[in-house]
Coordinates of C-alpha atoms in Angstrom, one line a residue:
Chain J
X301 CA 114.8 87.9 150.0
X302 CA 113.2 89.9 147.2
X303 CA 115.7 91.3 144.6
X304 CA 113.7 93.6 143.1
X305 CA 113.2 96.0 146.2
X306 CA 113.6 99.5 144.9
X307 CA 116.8 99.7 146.9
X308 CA 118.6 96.6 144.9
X309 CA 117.5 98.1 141.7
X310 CA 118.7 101.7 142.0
X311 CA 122.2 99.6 142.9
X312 CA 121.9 98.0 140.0
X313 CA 121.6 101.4 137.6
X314 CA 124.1 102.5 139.8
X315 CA 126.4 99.6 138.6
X316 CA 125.2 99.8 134.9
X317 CA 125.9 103.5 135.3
X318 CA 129.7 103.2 136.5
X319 CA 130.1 100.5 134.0
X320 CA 128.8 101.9 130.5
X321 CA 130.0 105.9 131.5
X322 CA 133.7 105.2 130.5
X323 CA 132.6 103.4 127.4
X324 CA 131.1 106.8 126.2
X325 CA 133.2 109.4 128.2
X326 CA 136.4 108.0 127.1
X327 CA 135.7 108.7 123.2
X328 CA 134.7 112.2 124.2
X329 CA 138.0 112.8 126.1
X330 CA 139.8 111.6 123.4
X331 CA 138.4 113.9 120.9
X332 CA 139.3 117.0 123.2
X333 CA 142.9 116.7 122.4
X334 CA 144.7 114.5 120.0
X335 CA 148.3 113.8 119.8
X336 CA 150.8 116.0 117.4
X337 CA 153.9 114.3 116.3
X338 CA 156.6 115.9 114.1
X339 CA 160.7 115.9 113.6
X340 CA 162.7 118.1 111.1
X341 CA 166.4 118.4 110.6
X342 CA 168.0 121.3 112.1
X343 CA 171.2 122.8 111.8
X344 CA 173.3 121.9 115.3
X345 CA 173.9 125.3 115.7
X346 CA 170.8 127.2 114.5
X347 CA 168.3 128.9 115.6
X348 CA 164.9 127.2 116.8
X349 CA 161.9 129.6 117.0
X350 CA 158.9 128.6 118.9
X351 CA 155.6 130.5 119.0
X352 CA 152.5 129.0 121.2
X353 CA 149.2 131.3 122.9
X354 CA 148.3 128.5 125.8
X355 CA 149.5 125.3 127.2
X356 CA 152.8 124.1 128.0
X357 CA 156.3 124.0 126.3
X358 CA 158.9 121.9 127.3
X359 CA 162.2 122.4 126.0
X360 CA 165.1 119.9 126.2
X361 CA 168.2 120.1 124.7
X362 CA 169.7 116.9 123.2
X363 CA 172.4 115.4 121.1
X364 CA 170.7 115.1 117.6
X365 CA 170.9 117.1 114.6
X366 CA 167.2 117.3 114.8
X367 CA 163.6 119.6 116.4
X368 CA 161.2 116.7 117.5
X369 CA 157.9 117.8 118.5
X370 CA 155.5 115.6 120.3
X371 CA 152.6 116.0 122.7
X372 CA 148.8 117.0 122.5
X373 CA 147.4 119.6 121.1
X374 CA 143.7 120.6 122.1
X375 CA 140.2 120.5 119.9
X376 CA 140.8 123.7 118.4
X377 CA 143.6 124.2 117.7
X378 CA 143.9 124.5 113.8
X379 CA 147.7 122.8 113.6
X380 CA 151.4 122.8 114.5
X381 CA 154.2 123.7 111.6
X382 CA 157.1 122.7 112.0
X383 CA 159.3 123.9 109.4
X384 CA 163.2 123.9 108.6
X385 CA 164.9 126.6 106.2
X386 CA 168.3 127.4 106.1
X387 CA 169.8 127.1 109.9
X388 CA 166.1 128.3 111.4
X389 CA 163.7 125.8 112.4
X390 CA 160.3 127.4 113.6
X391 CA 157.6 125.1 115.7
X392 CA 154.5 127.5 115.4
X393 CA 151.0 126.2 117.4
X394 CA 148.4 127.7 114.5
X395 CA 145.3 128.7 116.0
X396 CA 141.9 129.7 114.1
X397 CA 141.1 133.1 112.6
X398 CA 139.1 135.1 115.5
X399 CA 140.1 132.8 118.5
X400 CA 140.5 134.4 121.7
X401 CA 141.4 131.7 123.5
X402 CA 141.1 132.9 126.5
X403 CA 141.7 130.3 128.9
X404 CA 140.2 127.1 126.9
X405 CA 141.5 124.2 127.5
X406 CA 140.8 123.8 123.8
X407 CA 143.3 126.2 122.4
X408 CA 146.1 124.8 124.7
X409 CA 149.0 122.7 123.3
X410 CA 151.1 120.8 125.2
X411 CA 154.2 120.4 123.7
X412 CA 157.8 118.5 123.9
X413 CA 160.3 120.1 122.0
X414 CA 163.8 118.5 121.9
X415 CA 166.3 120.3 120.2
X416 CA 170.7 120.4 119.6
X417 CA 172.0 121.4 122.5
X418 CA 173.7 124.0 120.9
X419 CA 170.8 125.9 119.8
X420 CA 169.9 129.4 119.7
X421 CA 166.3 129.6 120.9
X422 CA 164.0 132.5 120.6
X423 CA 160.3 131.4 122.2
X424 CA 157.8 133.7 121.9
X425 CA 154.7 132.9 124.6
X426 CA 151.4 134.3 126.1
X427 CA 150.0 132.2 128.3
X428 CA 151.8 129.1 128.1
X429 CA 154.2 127.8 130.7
X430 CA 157.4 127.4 129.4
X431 CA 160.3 124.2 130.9
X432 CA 163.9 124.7 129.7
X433 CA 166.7 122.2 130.1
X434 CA 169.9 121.5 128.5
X435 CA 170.3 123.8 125.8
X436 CA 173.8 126.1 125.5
X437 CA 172.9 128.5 123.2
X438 CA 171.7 132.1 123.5
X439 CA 168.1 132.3 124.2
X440 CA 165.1 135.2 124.2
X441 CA 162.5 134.2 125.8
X442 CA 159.5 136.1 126.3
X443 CA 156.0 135.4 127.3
X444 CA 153.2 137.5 128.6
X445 CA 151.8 135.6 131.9
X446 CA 153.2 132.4 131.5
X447 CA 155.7 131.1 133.9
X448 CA 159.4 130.1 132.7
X449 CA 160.9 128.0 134.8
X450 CA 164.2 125.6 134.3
X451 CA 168.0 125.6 133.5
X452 CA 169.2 128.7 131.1
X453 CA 172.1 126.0 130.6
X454 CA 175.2 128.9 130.1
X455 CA 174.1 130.9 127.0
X456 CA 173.5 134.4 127.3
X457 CA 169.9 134.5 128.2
X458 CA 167.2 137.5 127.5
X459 CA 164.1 136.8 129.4
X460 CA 160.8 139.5 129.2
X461 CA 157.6 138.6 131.4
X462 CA 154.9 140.6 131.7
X463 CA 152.5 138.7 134.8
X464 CA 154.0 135.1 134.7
X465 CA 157.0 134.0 137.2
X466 CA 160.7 133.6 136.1
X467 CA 162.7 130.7 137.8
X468 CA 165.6 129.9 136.4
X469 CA 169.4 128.5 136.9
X470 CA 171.8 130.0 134.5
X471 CA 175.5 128.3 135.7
X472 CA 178.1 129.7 133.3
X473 CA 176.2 132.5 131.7
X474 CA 177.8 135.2 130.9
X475 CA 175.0 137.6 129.9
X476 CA 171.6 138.0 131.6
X477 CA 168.7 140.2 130.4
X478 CA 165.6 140.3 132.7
X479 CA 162.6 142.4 132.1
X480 CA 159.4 141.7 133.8
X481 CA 156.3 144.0 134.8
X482 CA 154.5 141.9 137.9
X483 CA 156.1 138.7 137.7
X484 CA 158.6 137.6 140.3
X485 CA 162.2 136.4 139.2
X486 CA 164.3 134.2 140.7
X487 CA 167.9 134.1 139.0
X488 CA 170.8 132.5 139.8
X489 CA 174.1 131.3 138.3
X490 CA 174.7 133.9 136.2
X491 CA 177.8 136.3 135.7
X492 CA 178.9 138.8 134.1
X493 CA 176.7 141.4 132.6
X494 CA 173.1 141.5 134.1
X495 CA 170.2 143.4 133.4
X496 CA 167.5 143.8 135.4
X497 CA 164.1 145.7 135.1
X498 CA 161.1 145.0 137.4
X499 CA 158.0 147.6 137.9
X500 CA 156.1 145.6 141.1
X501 CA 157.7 142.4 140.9
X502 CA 159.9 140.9 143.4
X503 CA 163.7 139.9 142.2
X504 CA 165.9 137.7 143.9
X505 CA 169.5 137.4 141.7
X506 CA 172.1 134.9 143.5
X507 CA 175.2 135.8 140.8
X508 CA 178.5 135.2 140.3
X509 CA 181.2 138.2 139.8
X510 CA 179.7 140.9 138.2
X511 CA 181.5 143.2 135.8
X512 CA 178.1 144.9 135.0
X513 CA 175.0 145.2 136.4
X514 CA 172.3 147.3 136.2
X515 CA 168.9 146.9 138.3
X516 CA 166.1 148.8 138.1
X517 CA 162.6 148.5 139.9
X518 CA 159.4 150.9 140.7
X519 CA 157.9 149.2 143.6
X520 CA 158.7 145.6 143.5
X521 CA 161.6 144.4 146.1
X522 CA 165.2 143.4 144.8
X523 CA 167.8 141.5 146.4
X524 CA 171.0 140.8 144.9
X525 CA 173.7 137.9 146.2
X526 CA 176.7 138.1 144.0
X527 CA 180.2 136.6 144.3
X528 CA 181.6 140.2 144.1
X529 CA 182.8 142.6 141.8
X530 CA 184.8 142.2 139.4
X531 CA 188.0 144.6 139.1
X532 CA 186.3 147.8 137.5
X533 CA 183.0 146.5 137.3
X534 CA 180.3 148.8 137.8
X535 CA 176.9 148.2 139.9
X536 CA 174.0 150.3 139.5
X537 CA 170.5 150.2 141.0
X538 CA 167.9 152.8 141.5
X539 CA 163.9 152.1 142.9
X540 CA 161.3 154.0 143.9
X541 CA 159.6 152.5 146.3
X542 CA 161.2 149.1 146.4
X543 CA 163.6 148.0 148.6
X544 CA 167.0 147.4 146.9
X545 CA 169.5 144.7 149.0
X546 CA 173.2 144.2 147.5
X547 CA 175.1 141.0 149.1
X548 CA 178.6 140.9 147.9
X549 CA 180.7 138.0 149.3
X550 CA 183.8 139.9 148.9
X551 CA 184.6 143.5 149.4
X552 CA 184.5 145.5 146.5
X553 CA 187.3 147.4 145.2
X554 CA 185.2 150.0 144.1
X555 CA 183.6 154.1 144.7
X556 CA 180.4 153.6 146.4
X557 CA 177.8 155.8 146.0
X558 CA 174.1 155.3 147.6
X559 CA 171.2 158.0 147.9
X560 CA 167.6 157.5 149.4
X561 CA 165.3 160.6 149.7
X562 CA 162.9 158.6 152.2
X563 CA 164.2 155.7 152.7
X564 CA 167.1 154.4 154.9
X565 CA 170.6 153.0 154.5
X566 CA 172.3 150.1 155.7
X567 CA 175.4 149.2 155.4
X568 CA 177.5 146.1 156.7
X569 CA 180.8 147.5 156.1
X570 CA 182.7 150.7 155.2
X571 CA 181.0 154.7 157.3
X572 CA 177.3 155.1 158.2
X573 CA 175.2 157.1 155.8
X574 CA 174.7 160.6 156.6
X575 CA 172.1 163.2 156.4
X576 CA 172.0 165.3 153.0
X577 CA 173.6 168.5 153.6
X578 CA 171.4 170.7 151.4
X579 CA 168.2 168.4 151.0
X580 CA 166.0 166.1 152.3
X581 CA 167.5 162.4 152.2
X582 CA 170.8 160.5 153.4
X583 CA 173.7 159.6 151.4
X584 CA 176.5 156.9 152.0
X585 CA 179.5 157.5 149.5
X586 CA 183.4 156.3 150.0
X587 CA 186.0 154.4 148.8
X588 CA 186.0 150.6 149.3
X589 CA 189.5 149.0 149.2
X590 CA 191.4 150.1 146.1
X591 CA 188.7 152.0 144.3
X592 CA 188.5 151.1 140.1
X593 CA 185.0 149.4 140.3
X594 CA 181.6 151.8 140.7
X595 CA 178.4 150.8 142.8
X596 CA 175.9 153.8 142.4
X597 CA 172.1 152.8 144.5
X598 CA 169.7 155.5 144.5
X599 CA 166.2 155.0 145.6
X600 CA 163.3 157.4 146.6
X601 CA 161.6 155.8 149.4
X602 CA 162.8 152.2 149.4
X603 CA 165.4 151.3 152.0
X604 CA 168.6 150.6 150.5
X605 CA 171.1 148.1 152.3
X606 CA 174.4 147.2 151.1
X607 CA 176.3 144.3 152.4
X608 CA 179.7 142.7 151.8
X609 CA 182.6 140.0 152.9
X610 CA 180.2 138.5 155.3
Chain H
X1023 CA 182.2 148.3 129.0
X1024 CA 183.2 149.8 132.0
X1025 CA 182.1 153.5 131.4
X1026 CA 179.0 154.0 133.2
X1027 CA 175.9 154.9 131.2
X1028 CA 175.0 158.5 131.5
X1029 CA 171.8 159.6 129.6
X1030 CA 171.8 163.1 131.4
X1031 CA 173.4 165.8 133.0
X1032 CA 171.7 165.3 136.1
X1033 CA 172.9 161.2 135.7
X1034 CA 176.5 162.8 135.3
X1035 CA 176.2 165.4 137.9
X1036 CA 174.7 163.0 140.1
X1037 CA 177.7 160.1 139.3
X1038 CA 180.2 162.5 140.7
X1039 CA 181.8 162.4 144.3
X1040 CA 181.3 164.7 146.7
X1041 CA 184.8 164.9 148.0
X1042 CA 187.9 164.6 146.2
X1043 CA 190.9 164.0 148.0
X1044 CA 194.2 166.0 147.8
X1045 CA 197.2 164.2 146.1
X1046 CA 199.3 165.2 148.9
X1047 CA 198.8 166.6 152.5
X1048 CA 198.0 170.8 152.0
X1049 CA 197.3 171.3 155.4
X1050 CA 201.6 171.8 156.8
X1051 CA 201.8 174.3 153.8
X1052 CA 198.5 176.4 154.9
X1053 CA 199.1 176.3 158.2
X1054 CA 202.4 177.6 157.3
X1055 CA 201.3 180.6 155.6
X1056 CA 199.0 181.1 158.1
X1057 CA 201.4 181.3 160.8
X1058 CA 203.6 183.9 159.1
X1059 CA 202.9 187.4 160.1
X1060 CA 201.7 189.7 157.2
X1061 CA 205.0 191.3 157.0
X1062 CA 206.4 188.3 156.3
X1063 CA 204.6 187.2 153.3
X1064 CA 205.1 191.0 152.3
X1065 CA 208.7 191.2 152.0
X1066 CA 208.6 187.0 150.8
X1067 CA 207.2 188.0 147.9
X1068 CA 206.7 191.4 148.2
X1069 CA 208.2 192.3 144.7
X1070 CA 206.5 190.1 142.9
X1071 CA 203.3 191.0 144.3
X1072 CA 203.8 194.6 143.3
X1073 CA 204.9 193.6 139.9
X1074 CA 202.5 191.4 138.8
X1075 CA 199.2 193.2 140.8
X1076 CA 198.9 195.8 138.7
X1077 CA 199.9 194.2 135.6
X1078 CA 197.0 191.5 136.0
X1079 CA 194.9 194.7 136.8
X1080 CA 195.6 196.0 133.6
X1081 CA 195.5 193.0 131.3
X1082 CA 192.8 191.4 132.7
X1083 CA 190.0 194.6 132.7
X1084 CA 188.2 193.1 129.4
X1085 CA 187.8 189.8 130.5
X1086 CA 186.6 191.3 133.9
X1087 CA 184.3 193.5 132.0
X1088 CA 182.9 190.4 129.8
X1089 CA 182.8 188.4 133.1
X1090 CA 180.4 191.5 134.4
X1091 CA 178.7 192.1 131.0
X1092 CA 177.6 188.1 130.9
X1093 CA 176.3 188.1 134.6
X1094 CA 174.3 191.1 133.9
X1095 CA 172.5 189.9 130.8
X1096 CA 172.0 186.4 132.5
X1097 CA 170.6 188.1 135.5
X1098 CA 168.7 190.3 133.0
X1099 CA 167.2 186.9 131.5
X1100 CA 166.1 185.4 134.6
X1101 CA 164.3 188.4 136.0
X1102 CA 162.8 189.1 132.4
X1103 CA 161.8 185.4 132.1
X1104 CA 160.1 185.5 135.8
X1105 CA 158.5 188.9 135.6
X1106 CA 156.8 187.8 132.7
X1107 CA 156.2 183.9 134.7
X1108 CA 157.9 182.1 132.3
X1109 CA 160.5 179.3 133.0
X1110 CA 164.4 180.4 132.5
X1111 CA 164.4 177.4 130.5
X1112 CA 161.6 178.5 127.9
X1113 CA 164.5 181.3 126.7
X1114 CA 166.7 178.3 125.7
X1115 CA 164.1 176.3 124.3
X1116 CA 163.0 178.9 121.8
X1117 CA 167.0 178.8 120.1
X1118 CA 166.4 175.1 120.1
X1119 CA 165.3 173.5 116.7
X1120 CA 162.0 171.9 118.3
X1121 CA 160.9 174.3 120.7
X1122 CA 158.5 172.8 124.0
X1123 CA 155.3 174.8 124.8
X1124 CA 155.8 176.0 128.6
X1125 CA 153.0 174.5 131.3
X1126 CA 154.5 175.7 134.5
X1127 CA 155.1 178.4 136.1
X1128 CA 158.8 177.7 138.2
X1129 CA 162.4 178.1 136.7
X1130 CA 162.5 174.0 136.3
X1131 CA 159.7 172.3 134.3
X1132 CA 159.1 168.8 135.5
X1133 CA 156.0 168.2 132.9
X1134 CA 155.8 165.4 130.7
X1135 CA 157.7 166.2 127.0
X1136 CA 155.6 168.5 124.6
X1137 CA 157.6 167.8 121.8
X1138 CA 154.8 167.2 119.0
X1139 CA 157.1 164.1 117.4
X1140 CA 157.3 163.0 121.0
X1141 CA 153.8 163.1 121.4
X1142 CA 152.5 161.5 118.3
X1143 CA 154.7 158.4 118.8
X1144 CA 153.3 157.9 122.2
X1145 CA 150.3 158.0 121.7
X1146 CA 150.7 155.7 118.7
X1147 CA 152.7 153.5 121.2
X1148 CA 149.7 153.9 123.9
X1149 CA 146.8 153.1 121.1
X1150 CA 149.1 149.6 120.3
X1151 CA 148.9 148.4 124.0
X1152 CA 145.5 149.7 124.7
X1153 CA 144.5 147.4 121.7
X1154 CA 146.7 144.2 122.4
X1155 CA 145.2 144.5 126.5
X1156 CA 142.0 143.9 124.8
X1157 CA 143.5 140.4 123.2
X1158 CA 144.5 139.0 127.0
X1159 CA 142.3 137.0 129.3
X1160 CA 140.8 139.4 131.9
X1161 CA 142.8 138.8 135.3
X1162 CA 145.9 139.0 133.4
X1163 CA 144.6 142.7 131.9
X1164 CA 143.9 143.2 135.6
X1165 CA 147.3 142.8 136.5
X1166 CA 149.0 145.0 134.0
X1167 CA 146.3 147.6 134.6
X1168 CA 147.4 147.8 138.2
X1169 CA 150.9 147.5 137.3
X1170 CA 150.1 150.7 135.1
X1171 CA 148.6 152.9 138.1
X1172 CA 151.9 151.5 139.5
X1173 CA 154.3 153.3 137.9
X1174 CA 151.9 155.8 137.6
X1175 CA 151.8 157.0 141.0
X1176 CA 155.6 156.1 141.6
X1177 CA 155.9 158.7 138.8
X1178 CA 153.4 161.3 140.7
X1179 CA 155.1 160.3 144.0
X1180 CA 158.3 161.4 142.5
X1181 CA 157.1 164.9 141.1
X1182 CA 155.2 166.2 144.1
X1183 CA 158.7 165.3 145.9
X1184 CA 160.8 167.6 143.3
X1185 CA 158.5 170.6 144.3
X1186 CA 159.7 170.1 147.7
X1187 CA 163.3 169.6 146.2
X1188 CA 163.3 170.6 143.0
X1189 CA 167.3 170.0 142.5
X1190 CA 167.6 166.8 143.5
X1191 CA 169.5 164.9 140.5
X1192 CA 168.4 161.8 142.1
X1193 CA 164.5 162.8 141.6
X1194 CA 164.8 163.7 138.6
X1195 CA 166.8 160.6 137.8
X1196 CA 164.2 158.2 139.1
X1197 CA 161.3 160.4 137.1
X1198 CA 163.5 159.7 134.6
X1199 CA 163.4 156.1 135.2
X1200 CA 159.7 155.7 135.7
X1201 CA 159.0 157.4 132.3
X1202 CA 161.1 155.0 130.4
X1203 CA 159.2 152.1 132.9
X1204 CA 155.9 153.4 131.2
X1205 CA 156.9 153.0 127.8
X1206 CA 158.8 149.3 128.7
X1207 CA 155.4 148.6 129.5
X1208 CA 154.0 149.7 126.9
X1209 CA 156.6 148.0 124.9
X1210 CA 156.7 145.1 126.3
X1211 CA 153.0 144.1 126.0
X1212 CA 153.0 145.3 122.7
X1213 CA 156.0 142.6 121.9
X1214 CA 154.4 139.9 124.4
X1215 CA 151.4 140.1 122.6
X1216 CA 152.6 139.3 118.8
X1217 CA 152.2 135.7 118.7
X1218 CA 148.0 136.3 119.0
X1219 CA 148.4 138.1 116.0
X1220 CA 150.4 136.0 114.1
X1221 CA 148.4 132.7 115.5
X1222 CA 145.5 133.5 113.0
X1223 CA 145.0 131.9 110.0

């Protein structure tokens, strides 16, 4: 047997190949990211203000009077401050003068942030994702198509998008801003006052008892599951062309007041809608139970459908 | 807390129910009155009526003359402010301290805001997102783009509607709405934005 056919020696560069290309490769990888360590003190109950373009941020709350930062940060980026004054600790990702970014894996830092539990976070995003658990405190979080996703963990929580997705559980908040443009927004846990503003994305809120709400969408879809309403409480919605579902698991004790020019009405409980006397449109309005409370829908061509007790 | 938020008329107007129930059952007492023969309700309170009839007559000829004086001139207005195809609601905005140039040509103008303060700040607002777009990966720029003809056409949807209905508090409402949308949007990418400006050294 000959072993230097051509066949046995391309399986031999072959061999050499698989061998030596992590020798060389690995060194390269390497020097695409590097590793960014950093802790500061922070006041238990301060405020923690991160900034980042691209990457991920992962946010945990913990029991230690402290911001640690670790993770990777890519080529280009310039550096992470992490800096402590007063009871504001700020975790800025720095990137170079003129970068676009623009989707390079380069400009991207990956980041673990652990902070008190009790902190008061403000996170300002663009394209980075953003991971929240365990933290109490009030938080404004904002990003421009990254996607938040996590546990709001009972603070009062303000929460803008613009593209990226909004997942989150917010048990025992009492406060819940929501503002996004395209991105969908799954909610739940939260009671209270709620916000909600939506131009084409979808919103699904599963709440507790709302004293206040207000929801307000152009196109995108928005279904609301709430516990019911509180004594008083008021419940507004208005869409133009998106659907608008309320889901109350107790009937209200409240005026009721829906309008659609185009679109229809459904409702589970209480008269049928009727046909507007003097216009186009139908409108469903009466008393539930005692009265006190206030739900006002009003949409243009989205159907409206209004549910409760069931 | 509880009071609901009213930003307009047509919000307030809108809020309000279309029934209102009596405190008490009227119908035994009308039907009542109904029943009894005119002579009856003559001679029930016959003197009374005679007494008082004239005497509200008499005191109450200025006020009726006001009442006729008011109706006139507001008539007057409306026919003035259609023969010469200008909106009834040009004659208030001239008393007003910033007054709105007049585009259209029916009694209720559903254009966009003329007011020059107005103006300037939007299109300072516009320029700002316009700019920060420019900062954001393309398919993302896409997105809001789209989400801009969005609200867009919701907001054209809602207006060619009004001419078909043009008192509908709950159009006008929901254009409203979908003018304060645009500016979120405009707002909110402007604020969205702020950390690639503030990420260069």
């Amino acid at each position: 047997m000959n072993a230097n056919t051509p066949k046995n020696h391309a399986m031999r560069c072959a061999t050499l190949t698989a061998l030596l290309l992590p020798a060389f490769a690995l060194p390269a990888l390497a020097a695409a990211s590097r590793p960014f360590s950093a802790q500061k003190p922070a006041d238990p109950t301060g405020t923690v203000e991160i900034i980042d373009v691209e990457g991920s941020i992962d946010i945990a709350g913990w029991d230690q009077p402290s911001v640690e930062v670790t993770g990777t940060i890519g080529a280009k980026v310039e550096r992470v401050d992490v800096a402590s004054s007063g009871n504001r600790t700020t975790v800025r990702v720095v990137l170079p003068r003129g970068s676009n970014g623009g989707g390079d894996d380069d400009y991207e830092a990956h980041l673990k942030i652990r902070v008190p539990q009790k902190s008061q976070l403000e996170v300002s995003l663009v394209s980075a994702d953003l991971r929240l658990a365990g933290v109490a405190g009030t938080a404004h979080l904002q990003t421009v198509s990254g996607e938040i996703n996590g546990d709001g963990g009972g603070g009062d929580l303000e929460v803008a998008s613009v593209s990226g997705d909004i997942h989150l559980s917010a048990r025992g908040s009492h406060s819940g801003r929501f503002k996004t443009v395209s991105g969908d927004l799954v909610i739940s846990g939260v009671d209270g006052d709620v916000q909600l503003s939506t131009v084409s994305g979808d919103a699904r809120l599963t709440l507790g008892t709302l004293s206040r709400a207000q929801l307000s969408s152009v196109s995108g879809d928005v279904n609301v599951t709430a516990n019911g309403l509180a004594a008083a409480g008021q419940l507004a919605a208005d869409s133009v062309s998106g659907d608008v579902g309320v889901h109350l698991g107790a009937v209200p004790d409240a005026d009721i007041d829906v309008q659609a020019f185009s679109g229809e009405i459904h409702n589970c409980f209480g008269p049928k809608a009727v046909e507007e006397q003097y216009g186009p449109g139908s409108r469903l309005s009466f008393r539930s139970g005692k009265g006190g409370g206030h739900i006002q829908i009003d949409s243009k061509s989205g159907d409206v459908t209004l549910c409760a007790g069931k | 807390m509880t009071t609901p938020r009213f930003t307009t008329i047509e919000d307030a107007l809108a809020s309000l129910p279309r029934a209102v129930q009596p405190a008490r059952d009227l119908w035994p007492a009308i039907s009542r009155e109904l029943a009894a023969p005119p002579a009856d309700v003559a001679l029930a309170g016959g003197a009374a009526a005679r007494d008082t009839a004239p005497r509200f007559a008499l005191k109450s000829w200025p006020l009726a003359l006001a009442a006729s004086l008011a109706v006139a001139s507001l008539a007057g207005a409306l026919c003035w402010s259609v023969w010469r195809e200008r909106p009834a609601a040009a004659l208030v905005a001239r008393t007003a301290p910033a007054p709105a140039p007049v585009t259209a040509r029916t009694l209720v103008n559903f254009e966009p805001l003329h007011n020059a303060e107005y103006v300037s700040a939007r299109s300072d607002l516009e320029q700002v997102f316009n700019e920060r777009l420019k900062l954001l990966a393309p398919a993302t720029r896409a997105r809001i783009q789209a989400d801009l003809e969005t609200i867009r056409k919701a907001n054209a949807d809602i207006r060619a509607a009004l001419g078909k209905d043009p008192a509908s508090p709950l159009l006008l409402k929901l254009l409203q709405n979908t003018g304060q949308q645009e500016i979120d949007l405009y707002t909110s990418v402007a604020q969205t934005t702020e950390p690639m400006l503030a990420r260069r050294t």
